[in-house]
Short mmCIF file of C-alpha atoms and ligand atoms in Angstrom, two decimals:
data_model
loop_
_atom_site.label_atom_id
_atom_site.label_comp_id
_atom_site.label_asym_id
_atom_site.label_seq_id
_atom_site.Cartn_x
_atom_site.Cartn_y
_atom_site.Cartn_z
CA UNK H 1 95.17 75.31 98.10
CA UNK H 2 96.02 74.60 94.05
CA UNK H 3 95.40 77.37 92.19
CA UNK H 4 91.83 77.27 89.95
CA UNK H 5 92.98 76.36 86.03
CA UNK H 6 91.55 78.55 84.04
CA UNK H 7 89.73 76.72 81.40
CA UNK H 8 90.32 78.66 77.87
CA UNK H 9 88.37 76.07 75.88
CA UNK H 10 84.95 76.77 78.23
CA UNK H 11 85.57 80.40 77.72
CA UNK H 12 86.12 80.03 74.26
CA UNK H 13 82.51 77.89 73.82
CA UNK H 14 80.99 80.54 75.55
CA UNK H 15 82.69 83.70 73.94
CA UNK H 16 81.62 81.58 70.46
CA UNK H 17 77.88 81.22 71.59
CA UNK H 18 77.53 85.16 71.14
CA UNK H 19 79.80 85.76 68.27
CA UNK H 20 77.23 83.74 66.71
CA UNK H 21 74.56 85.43 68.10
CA UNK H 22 76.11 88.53 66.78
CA UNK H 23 76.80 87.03 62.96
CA UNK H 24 72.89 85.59 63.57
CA UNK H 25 72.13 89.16 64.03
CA UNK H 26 74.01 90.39 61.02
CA UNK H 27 72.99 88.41 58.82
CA UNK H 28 69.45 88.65 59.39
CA UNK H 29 70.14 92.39 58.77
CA UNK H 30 71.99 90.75 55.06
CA UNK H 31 75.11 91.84 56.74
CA UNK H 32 76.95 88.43 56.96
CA UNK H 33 80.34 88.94 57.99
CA UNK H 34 83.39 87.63 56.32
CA UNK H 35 87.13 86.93 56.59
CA UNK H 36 89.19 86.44 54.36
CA UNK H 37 92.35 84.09 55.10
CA UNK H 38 95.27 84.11 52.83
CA UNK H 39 97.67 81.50 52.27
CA UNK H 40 100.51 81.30 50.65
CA UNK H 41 103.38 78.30 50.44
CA UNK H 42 103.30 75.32 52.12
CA UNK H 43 103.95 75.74 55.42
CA UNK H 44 102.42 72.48 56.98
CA UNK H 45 101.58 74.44 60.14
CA UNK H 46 100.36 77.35 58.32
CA UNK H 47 97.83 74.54 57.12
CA UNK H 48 96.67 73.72 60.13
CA UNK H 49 96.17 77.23 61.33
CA UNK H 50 93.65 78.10 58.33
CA UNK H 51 91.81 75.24 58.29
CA UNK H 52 91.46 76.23 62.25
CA UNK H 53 90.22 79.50 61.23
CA UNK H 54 88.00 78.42 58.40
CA UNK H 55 86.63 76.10 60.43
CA UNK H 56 85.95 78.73 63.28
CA UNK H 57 83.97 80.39 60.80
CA UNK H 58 81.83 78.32 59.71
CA UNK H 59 80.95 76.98 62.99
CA UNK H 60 79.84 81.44 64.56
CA UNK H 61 78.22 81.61 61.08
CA UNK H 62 80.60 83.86 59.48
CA UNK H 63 81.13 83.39 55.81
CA UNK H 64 85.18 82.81 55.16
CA UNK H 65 86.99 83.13 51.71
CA UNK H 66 90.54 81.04 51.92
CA UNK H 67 92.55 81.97 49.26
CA UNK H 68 95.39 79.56 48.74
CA UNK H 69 98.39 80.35 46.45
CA UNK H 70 101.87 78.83 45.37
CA UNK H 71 105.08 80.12 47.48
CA UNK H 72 106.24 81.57 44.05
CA UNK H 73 103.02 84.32 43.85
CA UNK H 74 104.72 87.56 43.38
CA UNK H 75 104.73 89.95 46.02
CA UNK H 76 103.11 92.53 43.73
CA UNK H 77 100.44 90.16 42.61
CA UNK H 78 99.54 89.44 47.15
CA UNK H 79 99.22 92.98 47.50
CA UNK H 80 96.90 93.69 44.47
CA UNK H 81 94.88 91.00 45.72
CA UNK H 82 94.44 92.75 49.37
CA UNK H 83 93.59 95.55 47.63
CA UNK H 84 90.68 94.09 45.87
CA UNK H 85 89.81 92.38 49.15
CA UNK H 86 89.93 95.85 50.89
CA UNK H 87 86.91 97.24 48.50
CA UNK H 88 84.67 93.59 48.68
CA UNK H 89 82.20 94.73 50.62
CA UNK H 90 81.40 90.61 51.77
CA UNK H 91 84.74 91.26 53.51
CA UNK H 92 85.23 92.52 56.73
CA UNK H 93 88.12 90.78 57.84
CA UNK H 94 91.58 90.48 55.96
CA UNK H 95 94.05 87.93 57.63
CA UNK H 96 97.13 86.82 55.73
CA UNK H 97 98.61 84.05 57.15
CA UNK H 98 102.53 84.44 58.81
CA UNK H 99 105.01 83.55 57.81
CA UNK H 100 105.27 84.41 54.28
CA UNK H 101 107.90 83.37 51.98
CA UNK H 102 110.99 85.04 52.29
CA UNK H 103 110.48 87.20 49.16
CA UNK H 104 107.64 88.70 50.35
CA UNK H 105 107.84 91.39 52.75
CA UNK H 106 105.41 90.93 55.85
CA UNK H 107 105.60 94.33 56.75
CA UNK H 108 104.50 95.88 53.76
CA UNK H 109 101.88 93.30 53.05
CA UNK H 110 100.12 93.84 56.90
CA UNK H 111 100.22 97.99 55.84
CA UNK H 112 98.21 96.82 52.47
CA UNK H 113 95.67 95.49 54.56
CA UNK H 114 92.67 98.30 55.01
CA UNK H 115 92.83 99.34 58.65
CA UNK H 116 88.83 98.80 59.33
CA UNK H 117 89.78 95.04 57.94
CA UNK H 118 92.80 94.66 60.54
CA UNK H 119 91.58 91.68 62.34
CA UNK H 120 94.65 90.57 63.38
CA UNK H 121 95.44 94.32 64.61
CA UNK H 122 99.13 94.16 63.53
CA UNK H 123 99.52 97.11 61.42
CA UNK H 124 101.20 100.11 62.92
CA UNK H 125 97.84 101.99 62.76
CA UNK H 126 96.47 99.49 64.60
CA UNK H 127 99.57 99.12 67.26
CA UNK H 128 98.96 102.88 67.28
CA UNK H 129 95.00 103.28 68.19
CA UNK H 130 95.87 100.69 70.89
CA UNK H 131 98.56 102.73 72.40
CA UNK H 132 96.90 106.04 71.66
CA UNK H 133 93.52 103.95 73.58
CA UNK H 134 91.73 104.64 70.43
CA UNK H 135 88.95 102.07 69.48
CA UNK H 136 90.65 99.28 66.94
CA UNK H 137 91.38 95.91 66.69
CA UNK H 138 93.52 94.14 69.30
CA UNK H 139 95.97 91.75 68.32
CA UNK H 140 94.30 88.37 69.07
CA UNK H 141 96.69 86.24 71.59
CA UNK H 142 96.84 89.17 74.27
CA UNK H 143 93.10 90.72 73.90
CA UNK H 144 92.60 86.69 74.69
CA UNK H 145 94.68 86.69 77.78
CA UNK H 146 92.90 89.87 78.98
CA UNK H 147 88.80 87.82 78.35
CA UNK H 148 90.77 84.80 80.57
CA UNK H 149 92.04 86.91 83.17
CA UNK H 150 88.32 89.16 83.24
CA UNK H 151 87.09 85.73 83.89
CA UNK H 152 88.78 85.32 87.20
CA UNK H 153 86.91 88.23 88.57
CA UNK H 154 90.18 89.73 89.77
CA UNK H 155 89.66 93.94 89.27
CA UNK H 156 93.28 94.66 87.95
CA UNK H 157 92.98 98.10 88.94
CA UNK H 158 96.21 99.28 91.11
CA UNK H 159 97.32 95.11 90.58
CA UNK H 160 101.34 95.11 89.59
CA UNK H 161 101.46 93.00 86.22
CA UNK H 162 104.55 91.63 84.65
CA UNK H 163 104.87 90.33 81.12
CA UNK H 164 107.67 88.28 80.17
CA UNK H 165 108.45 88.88 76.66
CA UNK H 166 108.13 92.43 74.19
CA UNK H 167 106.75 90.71 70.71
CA UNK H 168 104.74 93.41 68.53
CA UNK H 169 102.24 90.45 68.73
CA UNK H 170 102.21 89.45 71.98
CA UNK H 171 104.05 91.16 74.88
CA UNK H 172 104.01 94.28 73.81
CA UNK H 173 100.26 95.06 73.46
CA UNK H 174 99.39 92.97 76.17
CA UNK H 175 101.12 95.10 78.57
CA UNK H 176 99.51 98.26 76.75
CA UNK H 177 96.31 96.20 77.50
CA UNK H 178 97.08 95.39 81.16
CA UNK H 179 97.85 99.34 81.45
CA UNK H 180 94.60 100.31 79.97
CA UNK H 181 92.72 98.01 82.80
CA UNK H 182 94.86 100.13 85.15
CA UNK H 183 97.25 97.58 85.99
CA UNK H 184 101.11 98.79 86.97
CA UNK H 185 102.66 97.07 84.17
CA UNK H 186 106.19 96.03 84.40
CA UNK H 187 107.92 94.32 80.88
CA UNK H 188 110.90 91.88 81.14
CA UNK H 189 112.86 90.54 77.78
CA UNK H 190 115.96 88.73 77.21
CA UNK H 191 118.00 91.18 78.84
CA UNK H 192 116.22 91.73 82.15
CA UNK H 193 118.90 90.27 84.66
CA UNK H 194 116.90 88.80 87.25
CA UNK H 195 113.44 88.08 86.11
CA UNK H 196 112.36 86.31 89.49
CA UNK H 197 113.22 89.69 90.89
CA UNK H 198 109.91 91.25 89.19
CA UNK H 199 107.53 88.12 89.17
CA UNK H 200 108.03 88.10 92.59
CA UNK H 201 106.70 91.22 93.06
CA UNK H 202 103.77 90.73 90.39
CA UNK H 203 99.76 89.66 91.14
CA UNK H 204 99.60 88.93 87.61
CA UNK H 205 102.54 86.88 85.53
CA UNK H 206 102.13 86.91 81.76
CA UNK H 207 104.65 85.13 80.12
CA UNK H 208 104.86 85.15 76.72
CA UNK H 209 108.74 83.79 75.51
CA UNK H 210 108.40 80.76 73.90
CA UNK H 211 111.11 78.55 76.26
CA UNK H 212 109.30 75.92 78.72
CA UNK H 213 110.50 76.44 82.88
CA UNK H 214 110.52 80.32 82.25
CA UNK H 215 108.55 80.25 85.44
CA UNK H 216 109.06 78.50 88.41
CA UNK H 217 107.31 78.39 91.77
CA UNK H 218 110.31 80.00 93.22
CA UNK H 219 109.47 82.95 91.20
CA UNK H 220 106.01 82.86 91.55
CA UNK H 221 104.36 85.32 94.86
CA UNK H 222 101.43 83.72 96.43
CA UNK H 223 97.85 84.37 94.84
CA UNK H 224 98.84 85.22 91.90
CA UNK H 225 97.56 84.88 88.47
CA UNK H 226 99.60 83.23 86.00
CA UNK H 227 98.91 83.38 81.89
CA UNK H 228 100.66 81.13 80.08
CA UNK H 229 101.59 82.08 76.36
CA UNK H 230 104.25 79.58 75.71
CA UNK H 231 103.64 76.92 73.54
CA UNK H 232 107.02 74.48 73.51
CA UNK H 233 107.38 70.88 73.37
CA UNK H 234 108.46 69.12 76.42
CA UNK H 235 111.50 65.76 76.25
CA UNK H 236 108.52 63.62 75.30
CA UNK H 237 107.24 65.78 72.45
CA UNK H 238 104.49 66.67 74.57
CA UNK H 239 102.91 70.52 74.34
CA UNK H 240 103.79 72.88 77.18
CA UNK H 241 103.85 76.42 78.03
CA UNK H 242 106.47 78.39 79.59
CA UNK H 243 105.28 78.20 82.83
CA UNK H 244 106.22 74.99 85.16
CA UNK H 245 102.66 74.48 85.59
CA UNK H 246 102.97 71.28 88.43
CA UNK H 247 105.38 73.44 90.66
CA UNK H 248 103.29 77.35 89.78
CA UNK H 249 99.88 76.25 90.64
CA UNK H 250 100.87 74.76 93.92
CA UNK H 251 101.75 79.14 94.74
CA UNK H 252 99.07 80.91 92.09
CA UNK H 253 95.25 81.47 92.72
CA UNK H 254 94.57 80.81 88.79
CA UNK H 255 96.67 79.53 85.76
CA UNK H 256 95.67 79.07 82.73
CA UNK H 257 96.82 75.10 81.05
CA UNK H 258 98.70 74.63 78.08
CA UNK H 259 96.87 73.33 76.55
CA UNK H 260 93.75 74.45 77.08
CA UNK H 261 94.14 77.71 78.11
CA UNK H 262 95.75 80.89 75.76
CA UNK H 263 95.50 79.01 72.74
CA UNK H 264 92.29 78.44 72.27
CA UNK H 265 91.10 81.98 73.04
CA UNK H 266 93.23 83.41 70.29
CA UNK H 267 91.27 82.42 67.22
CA UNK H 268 87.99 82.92 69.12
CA UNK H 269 88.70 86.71 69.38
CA UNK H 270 90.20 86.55 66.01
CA UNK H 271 86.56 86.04 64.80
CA UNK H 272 85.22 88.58 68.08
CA UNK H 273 87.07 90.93 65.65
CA UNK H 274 85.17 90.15 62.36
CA UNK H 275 82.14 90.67 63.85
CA UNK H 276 82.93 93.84 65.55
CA UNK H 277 84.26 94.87 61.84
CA UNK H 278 81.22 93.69 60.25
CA UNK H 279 79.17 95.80 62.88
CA UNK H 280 81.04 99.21 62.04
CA UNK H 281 80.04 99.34 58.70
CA UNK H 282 76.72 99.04 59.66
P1 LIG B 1 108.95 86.01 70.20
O1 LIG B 1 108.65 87.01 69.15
O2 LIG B 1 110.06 85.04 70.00
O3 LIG B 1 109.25 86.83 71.55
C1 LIG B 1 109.72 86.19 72.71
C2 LIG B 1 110.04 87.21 73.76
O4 LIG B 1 110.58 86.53 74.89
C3 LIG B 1 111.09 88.23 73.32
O5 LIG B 1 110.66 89.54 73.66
C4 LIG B 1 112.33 87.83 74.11
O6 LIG B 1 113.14 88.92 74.49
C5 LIG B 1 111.73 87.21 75.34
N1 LIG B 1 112.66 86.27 75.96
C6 LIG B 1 113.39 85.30 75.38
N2 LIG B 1 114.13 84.65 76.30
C7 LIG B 1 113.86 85.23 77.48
C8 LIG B 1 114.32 85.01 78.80
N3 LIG B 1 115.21 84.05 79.08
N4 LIG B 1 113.84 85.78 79.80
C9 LIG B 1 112.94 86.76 79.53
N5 LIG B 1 112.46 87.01 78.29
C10 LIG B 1 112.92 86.26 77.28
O7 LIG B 1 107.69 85.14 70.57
P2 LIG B 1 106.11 85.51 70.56
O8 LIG B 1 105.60 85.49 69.18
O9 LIG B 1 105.86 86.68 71.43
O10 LIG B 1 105.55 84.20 71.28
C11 LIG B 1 105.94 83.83 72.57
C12 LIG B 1 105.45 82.43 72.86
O11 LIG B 1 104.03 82.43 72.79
C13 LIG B 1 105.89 81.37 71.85
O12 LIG B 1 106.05 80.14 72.51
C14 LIG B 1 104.73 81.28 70.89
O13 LIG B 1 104.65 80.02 70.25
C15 LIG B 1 103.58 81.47 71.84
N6 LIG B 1 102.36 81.98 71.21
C16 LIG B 1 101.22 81.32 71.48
C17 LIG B 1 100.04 81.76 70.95
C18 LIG B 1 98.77 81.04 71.25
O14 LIG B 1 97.76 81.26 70.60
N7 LIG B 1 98.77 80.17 72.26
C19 LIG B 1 100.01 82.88 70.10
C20 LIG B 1 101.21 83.57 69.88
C21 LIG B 1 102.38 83.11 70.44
P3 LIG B 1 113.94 89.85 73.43
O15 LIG B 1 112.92 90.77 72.85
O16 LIG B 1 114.94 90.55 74.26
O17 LIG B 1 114.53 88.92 72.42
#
């Protein structure tokens, strides 16, 4: 039997219904939260991304500042504004948009940004409450993966999980995140030799690498769940994942499309964040 898709954009409408329940709640209380989304340059993409996340806001009820500046702001000038940003108290939520230009350093700028206003939970403090299994802010794309694969039903507990891929963003915490739900987590990269050797042996496949056919059925053990990070273009210019999602669901009990399936989840718990930040300061 074809494995069940996964649908991220129902999940999303429904994970959406009570953020804005939540916001509803908070504001009533004059507790509106609020993110604030920085942009700087022109990065046509980066564009699209904010208006995505503006947009997300305004639909939950949660009151966004975007800040938009020239590619020649001053490094100095970002970081004094996150600092102002870290004090408003309309602001819950601080999310400077990647990738900055090249003479700004990312690094220091995601440090700048207030820990209790780390949406995006990039900052080392963050990376560290999730590894330390400390409450904080989970980075968005993999605490997404984790809501789509809770959706299956599937107890991970004592289930052998591979993630292809060790990002700070992505692989990385999602396999801290698989090991929290008591998953046996194994993590393949670039250099693993034989990947199919692992996948094989895995009930849940997250692959998170950013090259389309990372995955084949061949690789794939039957009944397993497959989460599909990727986002590539196929020979048409079409979007695909990294999972050959024709030949995989014909051997998995649940993917997850692309699209349709990671990508919409991740700005949907980018604004699960905000609220939860809004609701600590309460
Ligand atoms: P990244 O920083 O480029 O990391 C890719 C990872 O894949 C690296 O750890 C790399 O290993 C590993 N890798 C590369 N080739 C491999 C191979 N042949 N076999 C096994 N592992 C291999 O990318 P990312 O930011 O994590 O993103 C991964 C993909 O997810 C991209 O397509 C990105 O566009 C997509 N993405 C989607 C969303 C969404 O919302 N849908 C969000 C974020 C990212 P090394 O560490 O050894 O180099």
């Amino acid at each position: 039997m074809p494995a069940q898709l996964i649908d991220g954009i129902a999940l999303s409408q429904k994970l959406r219904a009570e953020i804005a329940a939540r916001a509803a709640a908070l504001t009533a209380k004059g507790k509106q939260p609020g993110l604030a989304v920085i942009l700087v340059g022109d990065d046509p993409a980066s564009h699209v991304y904010v208006r995505n996340k503006v947009k997300g806001c305004e639909d939950a009820g949660i009151y966004s500042l975007k800040e938009q500046y020239p590619a020649d702001m001053t490094e100095a000038a970002l970081l004094e504004r996150i600092a102002a940003l870290n004090v408003d108290p309309t602001i819950h939520g601080i999310l400077v948009q990647m990738p900055l230009p090249k003479h700004i350093n990312p690094h220091k700028v995601i440090e700048a940004i207030s820990t209790t206003k780390d949406v995006d939970g990039y900052s080392v403090l963050s990376a560290g409450e999730l590894m330390t299994g400390l409450e904080g802010f989970r980075p968005c794309t993999p605490y997404g993966c984790m809501k789509l694969i809770e959706s299956t039903g599937v107890d991970l507990r004592g289930k052998h999980a591979v993630v292809i891929g060790r990002s700070n963003t992505v692989g990385k915490p999602m396999g801290l995140l698989l090991l929290q739900a008591n998953a046996t987590v194994t993590i393949c990269h670039s250099a693993t030799p034989d990947l199919g050797l692992y996948t094989r042996q895995a009930d849940v496949v997250v692959a998170a690498v950013g090259r389309r056919n990372t995955l084949t059925a061949d690789m794939v053990k039957p009944g397993a769940i497959v989460i599909d990070v990727g986002m590539n273009r196929d020979d048409a210019g079409k979007l695909c994942g990294d999972v050959d999602t024709a030949g995989v669901k014909e051997v998995a009990s649940f993917i997850t499309p692309v699209p349709g399936g990671v990508g919409p989840m991740t700005i949907t718990m980018l604004l699960m964040n905000t609220v939860e930040a809004a609701e600590r300061t309460i």
